[in-house]
Coordinates of N, CA and C in Angstrom, one line a residue:
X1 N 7.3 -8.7 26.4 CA 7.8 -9.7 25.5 C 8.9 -9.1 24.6
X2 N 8.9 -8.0 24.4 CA 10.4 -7.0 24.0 C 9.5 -6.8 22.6
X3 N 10.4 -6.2 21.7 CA 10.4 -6.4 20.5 C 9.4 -6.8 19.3
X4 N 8.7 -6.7 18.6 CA 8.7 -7.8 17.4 C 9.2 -7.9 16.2
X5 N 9.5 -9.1 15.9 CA 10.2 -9.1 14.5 C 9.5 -8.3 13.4
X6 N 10.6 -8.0 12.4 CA 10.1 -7.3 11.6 C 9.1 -7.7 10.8
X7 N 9.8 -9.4 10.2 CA 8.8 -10.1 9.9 C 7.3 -10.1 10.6
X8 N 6.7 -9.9 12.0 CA 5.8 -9.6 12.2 C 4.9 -8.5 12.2
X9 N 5.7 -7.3 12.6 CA 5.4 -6.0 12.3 C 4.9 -6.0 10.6
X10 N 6.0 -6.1 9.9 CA 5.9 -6.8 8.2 C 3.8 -7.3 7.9
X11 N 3.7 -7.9 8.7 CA 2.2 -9.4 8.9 C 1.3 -8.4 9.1
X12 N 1.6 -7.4 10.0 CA 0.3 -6.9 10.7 C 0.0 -5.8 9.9
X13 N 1.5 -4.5 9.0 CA 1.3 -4.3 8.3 C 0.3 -4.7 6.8
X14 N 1.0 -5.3 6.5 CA -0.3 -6.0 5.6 C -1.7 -6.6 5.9
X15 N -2.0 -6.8 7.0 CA -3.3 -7.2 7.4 C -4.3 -6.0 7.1
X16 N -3.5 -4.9 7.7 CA -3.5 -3.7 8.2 C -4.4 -2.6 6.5
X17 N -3.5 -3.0 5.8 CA -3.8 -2.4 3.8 C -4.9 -3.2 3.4
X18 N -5.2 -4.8 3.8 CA -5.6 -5.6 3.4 C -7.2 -4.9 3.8
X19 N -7.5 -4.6 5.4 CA -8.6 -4.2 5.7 C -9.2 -3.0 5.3
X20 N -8.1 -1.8 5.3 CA -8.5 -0.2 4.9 C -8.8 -0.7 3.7
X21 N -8.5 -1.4 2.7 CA -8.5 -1.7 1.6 C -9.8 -1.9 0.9
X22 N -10.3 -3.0 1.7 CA -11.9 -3.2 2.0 C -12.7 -2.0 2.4
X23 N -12.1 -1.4 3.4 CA -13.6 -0.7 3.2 C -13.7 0.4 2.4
X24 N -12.4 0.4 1.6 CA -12.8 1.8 0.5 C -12.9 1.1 -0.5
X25 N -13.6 -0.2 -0.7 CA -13.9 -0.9 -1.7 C -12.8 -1.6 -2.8
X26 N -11.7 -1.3 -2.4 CA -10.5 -1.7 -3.2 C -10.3 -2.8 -3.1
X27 N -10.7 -3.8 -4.6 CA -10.1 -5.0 -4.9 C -8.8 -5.6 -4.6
X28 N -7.9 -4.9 -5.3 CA -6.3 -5.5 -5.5 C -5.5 -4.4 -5.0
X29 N -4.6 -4.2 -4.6 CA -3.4 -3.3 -4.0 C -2.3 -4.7 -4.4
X30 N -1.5 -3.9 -5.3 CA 0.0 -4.0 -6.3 C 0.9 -3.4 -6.2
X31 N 1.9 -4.3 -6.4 CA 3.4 -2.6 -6.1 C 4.2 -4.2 -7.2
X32 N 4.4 -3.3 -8.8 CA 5.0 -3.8 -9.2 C 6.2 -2.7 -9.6
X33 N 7.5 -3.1 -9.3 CA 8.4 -2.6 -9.2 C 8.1 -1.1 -8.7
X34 N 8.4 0.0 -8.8 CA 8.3 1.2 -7.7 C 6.7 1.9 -8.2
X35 N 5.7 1.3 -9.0 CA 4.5 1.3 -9.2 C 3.8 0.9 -8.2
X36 N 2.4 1.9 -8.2 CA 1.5 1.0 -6.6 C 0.1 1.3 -7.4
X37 N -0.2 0.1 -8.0 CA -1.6 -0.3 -8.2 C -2.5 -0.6 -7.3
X38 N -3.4 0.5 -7.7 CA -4.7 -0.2 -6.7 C -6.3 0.0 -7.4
X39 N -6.1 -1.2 -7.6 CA -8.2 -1.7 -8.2 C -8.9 -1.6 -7.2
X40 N -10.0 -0.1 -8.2 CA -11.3 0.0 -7.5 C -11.6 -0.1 -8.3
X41 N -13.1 -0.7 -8.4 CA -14.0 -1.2 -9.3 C -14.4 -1.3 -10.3
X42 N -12.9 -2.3 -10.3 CA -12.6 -3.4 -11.8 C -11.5 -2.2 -12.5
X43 N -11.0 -0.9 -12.5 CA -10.6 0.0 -12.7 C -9.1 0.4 -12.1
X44 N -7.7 0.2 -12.5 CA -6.4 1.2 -11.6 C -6.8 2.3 -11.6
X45 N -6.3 2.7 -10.3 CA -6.1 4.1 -9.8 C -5.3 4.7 -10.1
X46 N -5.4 5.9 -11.0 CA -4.1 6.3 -11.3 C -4.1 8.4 -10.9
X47 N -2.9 8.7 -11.0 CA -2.8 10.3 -10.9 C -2.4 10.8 -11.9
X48 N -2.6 11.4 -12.4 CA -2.2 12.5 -13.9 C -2.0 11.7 -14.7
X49 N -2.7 10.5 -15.0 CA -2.5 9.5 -15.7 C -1.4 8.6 -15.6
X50 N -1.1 8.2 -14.5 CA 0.0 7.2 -14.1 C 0.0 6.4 -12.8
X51 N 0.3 5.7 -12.5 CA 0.2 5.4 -11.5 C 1.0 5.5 -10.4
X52 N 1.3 6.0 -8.6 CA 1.6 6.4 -8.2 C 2.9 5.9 -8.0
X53 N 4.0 6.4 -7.6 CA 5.6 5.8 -7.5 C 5.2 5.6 -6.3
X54 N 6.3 4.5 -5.7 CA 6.9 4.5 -4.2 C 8.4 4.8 -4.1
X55 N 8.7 5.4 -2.9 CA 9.7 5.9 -3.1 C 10.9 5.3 -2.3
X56 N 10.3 4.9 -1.5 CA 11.0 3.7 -0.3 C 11.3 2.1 -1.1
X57 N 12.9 1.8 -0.7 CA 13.1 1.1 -1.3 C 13.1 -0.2 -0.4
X58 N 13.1 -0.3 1.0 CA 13.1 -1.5 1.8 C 12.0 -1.9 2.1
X59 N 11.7 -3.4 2.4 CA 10.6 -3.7 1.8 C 9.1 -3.3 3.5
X60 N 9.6 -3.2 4.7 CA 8.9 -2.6 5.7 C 8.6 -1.1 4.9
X61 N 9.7 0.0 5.3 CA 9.0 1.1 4.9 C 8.5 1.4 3.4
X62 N 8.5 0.4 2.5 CA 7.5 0.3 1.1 C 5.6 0.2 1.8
X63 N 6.0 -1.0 2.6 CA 4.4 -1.5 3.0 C 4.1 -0.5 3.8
X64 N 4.5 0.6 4.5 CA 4.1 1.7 5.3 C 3.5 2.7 4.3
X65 N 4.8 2.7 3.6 CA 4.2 3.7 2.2 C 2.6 3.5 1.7
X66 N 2.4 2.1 1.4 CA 0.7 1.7 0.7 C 0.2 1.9 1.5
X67 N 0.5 1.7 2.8 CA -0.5 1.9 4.0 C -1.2 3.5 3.5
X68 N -0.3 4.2 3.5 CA -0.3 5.7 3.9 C -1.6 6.5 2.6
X69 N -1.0 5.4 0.8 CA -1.9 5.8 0.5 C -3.2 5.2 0.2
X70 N -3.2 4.4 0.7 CA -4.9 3.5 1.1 C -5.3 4.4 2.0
X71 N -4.9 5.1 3.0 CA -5.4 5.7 4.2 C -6.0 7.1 3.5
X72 N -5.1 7.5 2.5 CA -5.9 8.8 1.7 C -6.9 8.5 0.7
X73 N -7.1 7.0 0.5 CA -8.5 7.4 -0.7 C -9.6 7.7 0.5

């Protein structure tokens, strides 16, 4: 079938954060402005007291980015 759009790759990504997300009990996964919130148990996740930057500015390799760090909790 060739290809998929990015918009779909984009879909599966997200399905993708949505599920790892679950099973390390994580409520909400956030990315406000180059911040990446993520609620576990009722609580942000934060590093040295802050919460983690993203560094990727387009919006596919942003959602690879959360992937990457949902995949390390």
């Amino acid at each position: 079938f060739g290809r998929k759009p990015e918009a779909v790759v984009n879909l599966l990504v997200c399905a993708e954060i949505k599920c790892r997300a679950a099973q390390k009990n994580v409520s909400a996964v956030e990315v406000r402005g180059d911040k990446l919130i993520i609620i576990r148990r009722g609580k942000g996740m934060q590093l040295d007291g802050r919460y983690p930057r993203l560094e990727e500015v387009e919006a596919g390799d942003r959602l690879l980015e959360v992937r990457e760090w949902i995949k390390k909790l």
